[in-house]
Amino acid sequence: MDTLAEAIRLVAAPDVLIAILLSSIYGLVIGSLPGLSATMATALLVPVTFYLSPIAAVATIISASAMAIFSGDIPGALLRIPGTPASAAYTDEAYAMTRKGQAELALGAGLWFSAIGGIVGTISLIVMAPALAEMALQFSTFEYFWLAFLGLMCATLVARSSPVKAIASMLIGLLIACIGIENPAGTPRFTFGITDLLGGVEVIPALVGMFAVSEVMRAMVTPDPPPMPRRKFGSILKGQWELTKKYVAPQVRGNIVGIIIGVLPGAGADMAAWVSYAMSKRFSKEPEKFGTGHPEGLVEAGASNNASLASGWVPSLLFGIPGDTITAIAIGVLYMKGLNPGPTLFTERASSMYALYIIFILANILMIPLGILMIRAASHILRAPRAAVMPVILLCCAVGPFATGNNLFAVMSVAFFGVLGFVLERNGYPVAALVLGIVMGSMVEQNFVTSLIKSDGSLLPFFDRPVAAVLAAMTIACLVWPIGVWAHRRFFRRQASVAPAG
Amino acid sequence: MHLSDRFTGPFLIALGALAAYGGSRLPPVPGQQVGPNVFPMVVGAGLVLCGVLIALGVGRRFEEEAEADLAAHENPPPPEEARHGRWYGLRALIPPALLVFYYFAVDRIGFVATAAVMALVAAKVLGASWRLALPLAALAPIGVHFLFYKLLRVPLPAGLIPLPW
Amino acid sequence: MAAFTRRGFIAVGAAAAGAGLRIGPAGAQGAYPSRPITMICPWGAGGGTDATARIVASLLEKELGQPVNVVNRTGGSGVVGHSAIATAPADGYTLGIITVEISMMHWQGLTDLTPASYTPLALMNEDPPGVQVPASAPYKNVKELADAIKAAPPGKMKASGTGQGGIWHLALVGWLQAMGLKPDHVAWVPSNGAAPAMQDLAAGGLDIVTCSVPEARAMIEAGKAKALAVMASERNPAFPNVPTLNEELGINYSTGAWRGFAGPKGLPQDIATKLTAALKKINESKEFRDFMAARGFGVKWADAQGFADFMAAGDKQMGEAMKAAGLAKA
């Protein structure tokens, strides 16, 4: 109990509370700007944390990242421009709801279920951190290979278009992920002698180009959409309770999947959202409604990505292994502040650990009121003239990706991906699948190659380890599914056309 | 910009073939059974296969069904695209062109001037009146500059118009 | 540590206020430095190099009385930032932190930059590679491990710690060669850095990880791994129980990942001298020492000439190791 009291005292310090509040607002604003992501929000905070006390420093990272992951949903729902790769999974869905006049329901679901997911994730962190960490350590490169492959397959399940085109789009993403020297062989590939391509194509410029710039491009050639029904923006939390009761199973599933994926190093909120959205569609009673403005997938994926955010801290705090890009930055800050990750953090500095838990919960609770204010403020965008909104988005598209590495090449990448995204979208290729390909590509290859090196070239361990075998079966099922459906339909259609004749 | 599957399919075949060829020329790495050449070759082969399927029209039906589903659930039907001249579609290239302009201009004339040009052009193309476009071009760059330069410490070049912060 | 942990928001306010003033008329006395200095870091925010750059920048600011702003210039696996430092105007207002990669990348033909492309100012840090094995491994010391390596057929044992051709890979190659073995006698499993490698070590997928001991610290403390030796000339004061290779095997092999500060080639002599003197004071300061100890980074000092010699020697050593491993471009 003493440690708990000490933890509360640590959090209640004025500098910590101010840090939580300010970084929450900061996270909400940055996450909601198209072209800026949760990872970037965290990276830009590093110089600030330098001047803060250890607890306040970590508090800024926790609050800002949780808020930014949620508020990445805002531009996704309002403008069809996802703020983070995680929200890319369900952007079309949320935007379809907005077009139906249900923006508040869509954003409210994002907010409400993000907060719940975040709190459930935190509880999992408190109760089961050591057990979860042990589980994460059971994952070797064989399991990771299947996991990454499964994540890629989700792209084809989610897409509301031809599975062939979804796979083609994903393959283009994988091809882009080949660029650079960050491959298992350490050999420069497809760099065409351009130094800036050595490090590979970064996800943020690709994401910004594919979604934000291509949206601005679309605005250039389409007439103003019919104005949204002019009415007062309804209550944001109204209806969330009904959704909570209606979609119990998806929520629980989302939380569990989020926690598991979050704990696994290298697989973060992005993958959690994708896998959960795909699962939601597979297990839904009304999968045909997905993509047309149906909240079920938002519930599951929203819960999942925030749950993964909290559980992503488990391997970081216990072993110093980052769960995702955000905790990778957070680990640097932890070290800088003398809160060195490791089991001793849980024993010798237990009060600091409890303080972190409290901050997690506090941030997720604070998310609801601040999120409502943010949604209200952002909803004015729906009424602002498009000719005023789009130019500002374009400026953010230039500056945002530049800000992460202060490298102008990022601006060129954004322009390139804008054109690519626009052309693909026009021709029925789902761009989200391509982004997933870029995110997951190196993970697939890295784990495949290293697994083969470790098994001296034998493919057997990919199937005979228990967890790997289960993941392999799931992956192959996903792979076969579209072909099965196609063959099935084809068969029945032939029967149907034969029947009247006979 | 809508291209037929009979065009995108062969394009993917060509891209996949190039990737596989490019990959196959990468040297093997000592100590690795699977070298840097394998992954691009597998991806390239996959692209070729997808390209063939797309060119043959496999999977078209899914798209048509998806579009029908979407149309059934969408309240206001998407507006018919208005008739425009044959160069109208090229307007889509203005945003990436403005980003390329940013790339070349920002270090010479500074952030505020570059951003003002971008905002003005984008707003005018989108049909804004001068009364909207001019204030936007004047204020938006300053706002963005304040947010990024002052609050986030992103080193944006000052150029022609240095701001007082 | 205490010196800058409890300053809280007052410091942020002060920094913000200071930033507001810094565009004001620069004192044009002619004495260097008369305006803010930019410190380029070729690696991303939040990493070890970024942290080192930021602590040194904040202390340099006190020494020189001008703001020193750290700017992360990432991309191209470090090439972009390193080349930004080398090509900046040689006026002392753009400096940078350079890392061991500068003595490696040119051998692979990835860049024309070499240590000679800079005006070296000071070497501030070096982290030697360690030899980590799973906690359950039967070897009690590095001698038993070395015997097991020699007894094993080539390629049977697996090691990791970084990507193919990365610093910890070359450390292994150098060690194997010093033992009279082939560079690929222990197979190298490339990984995305030390943390995933340590995870795989704990998961039982690897036999050895040759990252630095501080990088492995969390796993060692968690009882998942143990450090058998460091490839350095002396023990790390933070880990006094880990012996050197020389003590245990009589192999005098040492290498390491280092970080130092440099300016573009042709920096005026008086400016370089002044900066080196300031960096020497920082290197000896309690704040810097405490910070490096807290992160487990090794403190090292070499002045401009010492740093130049150090880089030249390291460059040659890296070139040999990379040629032996077949990593260098012919």
PDB file of N, CA and C in Angstrom, chain B residues 51-129:
ATOM      1  N   GLY B  51      -1.359  -9.815 -62.224  1.00  0.00           N
ATOM      2  CA  GLY B  51      -1.576  -9.064 -63.453  1.00  0.00           C
ATOM      3  C   GLY B  51      -2.326  -9.888 -64.481  1.00  0.00           C
ATOM      4  N   VAL B  52      -1.929 -11.156 -64.613  1.00  0.00           N
ATOM      5  CA  VAL B  52      -2.603 -12.037 -65.577  1.00  0.00           C
ATOM      6  C   VAL B  52      -4.075 -12.188 -65.189  1.00  0.00           C
ATOM      7  N   LEU B  53      -4.313 -12.458 -63.885  1.00  0.00           N
ATOM      8  CA  LEU B  53      -5.702 -12.656 -63.445  1.00  0.00           C
ATOM      9  C   LEU B  53      -6.533 -11.403 -63.696  1.00  0.00           C
ATOM     10  N   ILE B  54      -5.938 -10.227 -63.406  1.00  0.00           N
ATOM     11  CA  ILE B  54      -6.683  -8.977 -63.569  1.00  0.00           C
ATOM     12  C   ILE B  54      -6.981  -8.736 -65.049  1.00  0.00           C
ATOM     13  N   ALA B  55      -5.964  -8.975 -65.890  1.00  0.00           N
ATOM     14  CA  ALA B  55      -6.174  -8.767 -67.321  1.00  0.00           C
ATOM     15  C   ALA B  55      -7.280  -9.682 -67.844  1.00  0.00           C
ATOM     16  N   LEU B  56      -7.386 -10.879 -67.246  1.00  0.00           N
ATOM     17  CA  LEU B  56      -8.426 -11.806 -67.683  1.00  0.00           C
ATOM     18  C   LEU B  56      -9.781 -11.500 -67.057  1.00  0.00           C
ATOM     19  N   GLY B  57      -9.792 -10.531 -66.132  1.00  0.00           N
ATOM     20  CA  GLY B  57     -11.073 -10.128 -65.553  1.00  0.00           C
ATOM     21  C   GLY B  57     -11.524 -10.990 -64.392  1.00  0.00           C
ATOM     22  N   VAL B  58     -10.610 -11.820 -63.834  1.00  0.00           N
ATOM     23  CA  VAL B  58     -10.997 -12.624 -62.671  1.00  0.00           C
ATOM     24  C   VAL B  58     -11.175 -11.700 -61.468  1.00  0.00           C
ATOM     25  N   GLY B  59     -12.255 -11.872 -60.752  1.00  0.00           N
ATOM     26  CA  GLY B  59     -12.482 -11.069 -59.552  1.00  0.00           C
ATOM     27  C   GLY B  59     -13.261  -9.795 -59.819  1.00  0.00           C
ATOM     28  N   ARG B  60     -13.571  -9.517 -61.098  1.00  0.00           N
ATOM     29  CA  ARG B  60     -14.365  -8.320 -61.420  1.00  0.00           C
ATOM     30  C   ARG B  60     -15.694  -8.335 -60.659  1.00  0.00           C
ATOM     31  N   ARG B  61     -16.261  -9.535 -60.578  1.00  0.00           N
ATOM     32  CA  ARG B  61     -17.595  -9.673 -59.992  1.00  0.00           C
ATOM     33  C   ARG B  61     -17.634  -9.144 -58.550  1.00  0.00           C
ATOM     34  N   PHE B  62     -16.533  -9.409 -57.791  1.00  0.00           N
ATOM     35  CA  PHE B  62     -16.473  -8.919 -56.412  1.00  0.00           C
ATOM     36  C   PHE B  62     -16.618  -7.406 -56.390  1.00  0.00           C
ATOM     37  N   GLU B  63     -15.938  -6.744 -57.317  1.00  0.00           N
ATOM     38  CA  GLU B  63     -15.978  -5.285 -57.347  1.00  0.00           C
ATOM     39  C   GLU B  63     -17.382  -4.804 -57.659  1.00  0.00           C
ATOM     40  N   GLU B  64     -18.006  -5.467 -58.629  1.00  0.00           N
ATOM     41  CA  GLU B  64     -19.348  -5.031 -59.000  1.00  0.00           C
ATOM     42  C   GLU B  64     -20.309  -5.213 -57.837  1.00  0.00           C
ATOM     43  N   GLU B  65     -20.170  -6.367 -57.138  1.00  0.00           N
ATOM     44  CA  GLU B  65     -21.031  -6.591 -55.990  1.00  0.00           C
ATOM     45  C   GLU B  65     -20.777  -5.563 -54.908  1.00  0.00           C
ATOM     46  N   ALA B  66     -19.487  -5.260 -54.654  1.00  0.00           N
ATOM     47  CA  ALA B  66     -19.147  -4.289 -53.629  1.00  0.00           C
ATOM     48  C   ALA B  66     -19.745  -2.935 -53.963  1.00  0.00           C
ATOM     49  N   GLU B  67     -19.640  -2.566 -55.252  1.00  0.00           N
ATOM     50  CA  GLU B  67     -20.195  -1.267 -55.655  1.00  0.00           C
ATOM     51  C   GLU B  67     -21.705  -1.254 -55.482  1.00  0.00           C
ATOM     52  N   ALA B  68     -22.334  -2.383 -55.791  1.00  0.00           N
ATOM     53  CA  ALA B  68     -23.785  -2.457 -55.633  1.00  0.00           C
ATOM     54  C   ALA B  68     -24.167  -2.350 -54.161  1.00  0.00           C
ATOM     55  N   ASP B  69     -23.423  -3.071 -53.291  1.00  0.00           N
ATOM     56  CA  ASP B  69     -23.659  -2.986 -51.851  1.00  0.00           C
ATOM     57  C   ASP B  69     -23.558  -1.551 -51.373  1.00  0.00           C
ATOM     58  N   LEU B  70     -22.468  -0.911 -51.817  1.00  0.00           N
ATOM     59  CA  LEU B  70     -22.190   0.448 -51.381  1.00  0.00           C
ATOM     60  C   LEU B  70     -23.320   1.366 -51.836  1.00  0.00           C
ATOM     61  N   ALA B  71     -23.731   1.202 -53.073  1.00  0.00           N
ATOM     62  CA  ALA B  71     -24.781   2.056 -53.623  1.00  0.00           C
ATOM     63  C   ALA B  71     -26.079   1.849 -52.841  1.00  0.00           C
ATOM     64  N   ALA B  72     -26.329   0.593 -52.432  1.00  0.00           N
ATOM     65  CA  ALA B  72     -27.566   0.299 -51.723  1.00  0.00           C
ATOM     66  C   ALA B  72     -27.597   0.962 -50.349  1.00  0.00           C
ATOM     67  N   HIS B  73     -26.413   1.138 -49.736  1.00  0.00           N
ATOM     68  CA  HIS B  73     -26.378   1.692 -48.393  1.00  0.00           C
ATOM     69  C   HIS B  73     -26.117   3.184 -48.367  1.00  0.00           C
ATOM     70  N   GLU B  74     -25.639   3.721 -49.454  1.00  0.00           N
ATOM     71  CA  GLU B  74     -25.303   5.144 -49.494  1.00  0.00           C
ATOM     72  C   GLU B  74     -26.598   5.935 -49.628  1.00  0.00           C
ATOM     73  N   ASN B  75     -26.786   6.913 -48.740  1.00  0.00           N
ATOM     74  CA  ASN B  75     -28.022   7.686 -48.826  1.00  0.00           C
ATOM     75  C   ASN B  75     -28.114   8.546 -50.070  1.00  0.00           C
ATOM     76  N   PRO B  76     -27.271   9.587 -50.165  1.00  0.00           N
ATOM     77  CA  PRO B  76     -27.327  10.351 -51.415  1.00  0.00           C
ATOM     78  C   PRO B  76     -26.474   9.643 -52.455  1.00  0.00           C
ATOM     79  N   PRO B  77     -26.999   9.316 -53.595  1.00  0.00           N
ATOM     80  CA  PRO B  77     -26.176   8.644 -54.597  1.00  0.00           C
ATOM     81  C   PRO B  77     -25.047   9.569 -55.048  1.00  0.00           C
ATOM     82  N   PRO B  78     -23.864   9.020 -55.297  1.00  0.00           N
ATOM     83  CA  PRO B  78     -22.753   9.872 -55.693  1.00  0.00           C
ATOM     84  C   PRO B  78     -23.118  10.672 -56.942  1.00  0.00           C
ATOM     85  N   PRO B  79     -22.741  11.954 -56.953  1.00  0.00           N
ATOM     86  CA  PRO B  79     -23.167  12.800 -58.072  1.00  0.00           C
ATOM     87  C   PRO B  79     -22.512  12.367 -59.377  1.00  0.00           C
ATOM     88  N   GLU B  80     -23.211  12.532 -60.446  1.00  0.00           N
ATOM     89  CA  GLU B  80     -22.653  12.242 -61.765  1.00  0.00           C
ATOM     90  C   GLU B  80     -21.493  13.184 -62.022  1.00  0.00           C
ATOM     91  N   GLU B  81     -20.428  12.656 -62.558  1.00  0.00           N
ATOM     92  CA  GLU B  81     -19.313  13.529 -62.838  1.00  0.00           C
ATOM     93  C   GLU B  81     -19.683  14.457 -64.003  1.00  0.00           C
ATOM     94  N   ALA B  82     -19.438  15.735 -63.747  1.00  0.00           N
ATOM     95  CA  ALA B  82     -19.842  16.711 -64.754  1.00  0.00           C
ATOM     96  C   ALA B  82     -18.978  16.572 -66.002  1.00  0.00           C
ATOM     97  N   ARG B  83     -19.483  17.060 -67.114  1.00  0.00           N
ATOM     98  CA  ARG B  83     -18.729  17.007 -68.363  1.00  0.00           C
ATOM     99  C   ARG B  83     -17.666  18.099 -68.362  1.00  0.00           C
ATOM    100  N   HIS B  84     -16.460  17.706 -68.668  1.00  0.00           N
ATOM    101  CA  HIS B  84     -15.385  18.680 -68.685  1.00  0.00           C
ATOM    102  C   HIS B  84     -14.530  18.419 -69.902  1.00  0.00           C
ATOM    103  N   GLY B  85     -13.622  19.355 -70.138  1.00  0.00           N
ATOM    104  CA  GLY B  85     -12.718  19.201 -71.271  1.00  0.00           C
ATOM    105  C   GLY B  85     -11.783  18.033 -71.058  1.00  0.00           C
ATOM    106  N   ARG B  86     -11.059  17.668 -72.102  1.00  0.00           N
ATOM    107  CA  ARG B  86     -10.236  16.460 -71.993  1.00  0.00           C
ATOM    108  C   ARG B  86      -9.027  16.664 -71.110  1.00  0.00           C
ATOM    109  N   TRP B  87      -8.628  17.911 -70.846  1.00  0.00           N
ATOM    110  CA  TRP B  87      -7.460  18.140 -69.979  1.00  0.00           C
ATOM    111  C   TRP B  87      -7.858  18.310 -68.524  1.00  0.00           C
ATOM    112  N   TYR B  88      -9.173  18.240 -68.249  1.00  0.00           N
ATOM    113  CA  TYR B  88      -9.651  18.500 -66.894  1.00  0.00           C
ATOM    114  C   TYR B  88      -9.002  17.565 -65.889  1.00  0.00           C
ATOM    115  N   GLY B  89      -8.844  16.277 -66.271  1.00  0.00           N
ATOM    116  CA  GLY B  89      -8.280  15.287 -65.364  1.00  0.00           C
ATOM    117  C   GLY B  89      -6.875  15.639 -64.897  1.00  0.00           C
ATOM    118  N   LEU B  90      -6.154  16.421 -65.705  1.00  0.00           N
ATOM    119  CA  LEU B  90      -4.781  16.755 -65.349  1.00  0.00           C
ATOM    120  C   LEU B  90      -4.706  17.671 -64.135  1.00  0.00           C
ATOM    121  N   ARG B  91      -5.852  18.298 -63.802  1.00  0.00           N
ATOM    122  CA  ARG B  91      -5.848  19.152 -62.613  1.00  0.00           C
ATOM    123  C   ARG B  91      -5.469  18.349 -61.372  1.00  0.00           C
ATOM    124  N   ALA B  92      -5.725  17.052 -61.410  1.00  0.00           N
ATOM    125  CA  ALA B  92      -5.372  16.210 -60.262  1.00  0.00           C
ATOM    126  C   ALA B  92      -3.882  16.265 -59.978  1.00  0.00           C
ATOM    127  N   LEU B  93      -3.083  16.580 -60.993  1.00  0.00           N
ATOM    128  CA  LEU B  93      -1.636  16.579 -60.793  1.00  0.00           C
ATOM    129  C   LEU B  93      -1.139  17.852 -60.119  1.00  0.00           C
ATOM    130  N   ILE B  94      -2.044  18.790 -59.892  1.00  0.00           N
ATOM    131  CA  ILE B  94      -1.598  20.051 -59.283  1.00  0.00           C
ATOM    132  C   ILE B  94      -1.051  19.862 -57.863  1.00  0.00           C
ATOM    133  N   PRO B  95      -1.745  19.108 -56.976  1.00  0.00           N
ATOM    134  CA  PRO B  95      -1.175  18.951 -55.623  1.00  0.00           C
ATOM    135  C   PRO B  95       0.227  18.350 -55.602  1.00  0.00           C
ATOM    136  N   PRO B  96       0.463  17.220 -56.323  1.00  0.00           N
ATOM    137  CA  PRO B  96       1.853  16.724 -56.288  1.00  0.00           C
ATOM    138  C   PRO B  96       2.823  17.713 -56.922  1.00  0.00           C
ATOM    139  N   ALA B  97       2.374  18.443 -57.938  1.00  0.00           N
ATOM    140  CA  ALA B  97       3.256  19.433 -58.557  1.00  0.00           C
ATOM    141  C   ALA B  97       3.621  20.514 -57.543  1.00  0.00           C
ATOM    142  N   LEU B  98       2.650  20.895 -56.715  1.00  0.00           N
ATOM    143  CA  LEU B  98       2.935  21.910 -55.697  1.00  0.00           C
ATOM    144  C   LEU B  98       3.930  21.376 -54.660  1.00  0.00           C
ATOM    145  N   LEU B  99       3.855  20.073 -54.357  1.00  0.00           N
ATOM    146  CA  LEU B  99       4.809  19.494 -53.413  1.00  0.00           C
ATOM    147  C   LEU B  99       6.217  19.485 -54.008  1.00  0.00           C
ATOM    148  N   VAL B 100       6.298  19.194 -55.315  1.00  0.00           N
ATOM    149  CA  VAL B 100       7.600  19.234 -55.979  1.00  0.00           C
ATOM    150  C   VAL B 100       8.135  20.668 -55.964  1.00  0.00           C
ATOM    151  N   PHE B 101       7.237  21.624 -56.190  1.00  0.00           N
ATOM    152  CA  PHE B 101       7.617  23.037 -56.116  1.00  0.00           C
ATOM    153  C   PHE B 101       8.178  23.349 -54.732  1.00  0.00           C
ATOM    154  N   TYR B 102       7.505  22.836 -53.701  1.00  0.00           N
ATOM    155  CA  TYR B 102       7.966  23.045 -52.323  1.00  0.00           C
ATOM    156  C   TYR B 102       9.390  22.521 -52.163  1.00  0.00           C
ATOM    157  N   TYR B 103       9.626  21.323 -52.702  1.00  0.00           N
ATOM    158  CA  TYR B 103      10.935  20.680 -52.575  1.00  0.00           C
ATOM    159  C   TYR B 103      12.049  21.588 -53.107  1.00  0.00           C
ATOM    160  N   PHE B 104      11.774  22.183 -54.275  1.00  0.00           N
ATOM    161  CA  PHE B 104      12.829  22.980 -54.888  1.00  0.00           C
ATOM    162  C   PHE B 104      12.886  24.403 -54.344  1.00  0.00           C
ATOM    163  N   ALA B 105      11.737  24.933 -53.903  1.00  0.00           N
ATOM    164  CA  ALA B 105      11.685  26.359 -53.584  1.00  0.00           C
ATOM    165  C   ALA B 105      11.994  26.660 -52.131  1.00  0.00           C
ATOM    166  N   VAL B 106      11.692  25.704 -51.225  1.00  0.00           N
ATOM    167  CA  VAL B 106      11.646  26.096 -49.827  1.00  0.00           C
ATOM    168  C   VAL B 106      12.990  26.571 -49.296  1.00  0.00           C
ATOM    169  N   ASP B 107      14.092  25.980 -49.775  1.00  0.00           N
ATOM    170  CA  ASP B 107      15.391  26.422 -49.274  1.00  0.00           C
ATOM    171  C   ASP B 107      15.823  27.749 -49.888  1.00  0.00           C
ATOM    172  N   ARG B 108      15.220  28.101 -51.040  1.00  0.00           N
ATOM    173  CA  ARG B 108      15.636  29.348 -51.701  1.00  0.00           C
ATOM    174  C   ARG B 108      14.822  30.524 -51.191  1.00  0.00           C
ATOM    175  N   ILE B 109      13.469  30.383 -51.208  1.00  0.00           N
ATOM    176  CA  ILE B 109      12.654  31.555 -50.852  1.00  0.00           C
ATOM    177  C   ILE B 109      12.025  31.420 -49.478  1.00  0.00           C
ATOM    178  N   GLY B 110      12.286  30.326 -48.783  1.00  0.00           N
ATOM    179  CA  GLY B 110      11.800  30.213 -47.417  1.00  0.00           C
ATOM    180  C   GLY B 110      10.430  29.581 -47.331  1.00  0.00           C
ATOM    181  N   PHE B 111      10.086  29.185 -46.114  1.00  0.00           N
ATOM    182  CA  PHE B 111       8.855  28.438 -45.940  1.00  0.00           C
ATOM    183  C   PHE B 111       7.613  29.281 -46.204  1.00  0.00           C
ATOM    184  N   VAL B 112       7.556  30.476 -45.621  1.00  0.00           N
ATOM    185  CA  VAL B 112       6.308  31.239 -45.682  1.00  0.00           C
ATOM    186  C   VAL B 112       5.945  31.579 -47.123  1.00  0.00           C
ATOM    187  N   ALA B 113       6.935  32.019 -47.889  1.00  0.00           N
ATOM    188  CA  ALA B 113       6.653  32.395 -49.271  1.00  0.00           C
ATOM    189  C   ALA B 113       6.201  31.173 -50.081  1.00  0.00           C
ATOM    190  N   THR B 114       6.921  30.049 -49.905  1.00  0.00           N
ATOM    191  CA  THR B 114       6.572  28.830 -50.647  1.00  0.00           C
ATOM    192  C   THR B 114       5.161  28.383 -50.305  1.00  0.00           C
ATOM    193  N   ALA B 115       4.880  28.348 -48.998  1.00  0.00           N
ATOM    194  CA  ALA B 115       3.584  27.857 -48.558  1.00  0.00           C
ATOM    195  C   ALA B 115       2.469  28.772 -49.032  1.00  0.00           C
ATOM    196  N   ALA B 116       2.729  30.082 -49.081  1.00  0.00           N
ATOM    197  CA  ALA B 116       1.702  31.014 -49.543  1.00  0.00           C
ATOM    198  C   ALA B 116       1.350  30.728 -51.004  1.00  0.00           C
ATOM    199  N   VAL B 117       2.378  30.502 -51.822  1.00  0.00           N
ATOM    200  CA  VAL B 117       2.125  30.177 -53.229  1.00  0.00           C
ATOM    201  C   VAL B 117       1.291  28.897 -53.331  1.00  0.00           C
ATOM    202  N   MET B 118       1.682  27.889 -52.552  1.00  0.00           N
ATOM    203  CA  MET B 118       0.959  26.622 -52.612  1.00  0.00           C
ATOM    204  C   MET B 118      -0.507  26.800 -52.224  1.00  0.00           C
ATOM    205  N   ALA B 119      -0.730  27.507 -51.125  1.00  0.00           N
ATOM    206  CA  ALA B 119      -2.096  27.671 -50.636  1.00  0.00           C
ATOM    207  C   ALA B 119      -2.933  28.448 -51.644  1.00  0.00           C
ATOM    208  N   LEU B 120      -2.329  29.481 -52.220  1.00  0.00           N
ATOM    209  CA  LEU B 120      -3.075  30.314 -53.166  1.00  0.00           C
ATOM    210  C   LEU B 120      -3.470  29.504 -54.400  1.00  0.00           C
ATOM    211  N   VAL B 121      -2.504  28.801 -54.959  1.00  0.00           N
ATOM    212  CA  VAL B 121      -2.793  28.031 -56.172  1.00  0.00           C
ATOM    213  C   VAL B 121      -3.853  26.961 -55.879  1.00  0.00           C
ATOM    214  N   ALA B 122      -3.650  26.219 -54.783  1.00  0.00           N
ATOM    215  CA  ALA B 122      -4.592  25.141 -54.474  1.00  0.00           C
ATOM    216  C   ALA B 122      -5.992  25.689 -54.252  1.00  0.00           C
ATOM    217  N   ALA B 123      -6.093  26.784 -53.529  1.00  0.00           N
ATOM    218  CA  ALA B 123      -7.415  27.339 -53.238  1.00  0.00           C
ATOM    219  C   ALA B 123      -8.085  27.821 -54.525  1.00  0.00           C
ATOM    220  N   LYS B 124      -7.320  28.502 -55.392  1.00  0.00           N
ATOM    221  CA  LYS B 124      -7.931  29.023 -56.633  1.00  0.00           C
ATOM    222  C   LYS B 124      -8.394  27.877 -57.531  1.00  0.00           C
ATOM    223  N   VAL B 125      -7.580  26.822 -57.612  1.00  0.00           N
ATOM    224  CA  VAL B 125      -7.982  25.704 -58.471  1.00  0.00           C
ATOM    225  C   VAL B 125      -9.257  25.060 -57.940  1.00  0.00           C
ATOM    226  N   LEU B 126      -9.409  25.077 -56.622  1.00  0.00           N
ATOM    227  CA  LEU B 126     -10.604  24.483 -56.031  1.00  0.00           C
ATOM    228  C   LEU B 126     -11.799  25.431 -56.117  1.00  0.00           C
ATOM    229  N   GLY B 127     -11.611  26.544 -56.775  1.00  0.00           N
ATOM    230  CA  GLY B 127     -12.752  27.424 -57.028  1.00  0.00           C
ATOM    231  C   GLY B 127     -13.013  28.454 -55.949  1.00  0.00           C
ATOM    232  N   ALA B 128     -11.984  28.750 -55.141  1.00  0.00           N
ATOM    233  CA  ALA B 128     -12.195  29.757 -54.105  1.00  0.00           C
ATOM    234  C   ALA B 128     -12.226  31.149 -54.728  1.00  0.00           C
ATOM    235  N   SER B 129     -12.984  32.043 -54.110  1.00  0.00           N
ATOM    236  CA  SER B 129     -12.959  33.441 -54.548  1.00  0.00           C
ATOM    237  C   SER B 129     -11.667  34.071 -54.040  1.00  0.00           C
TER     238      SER B 129
END
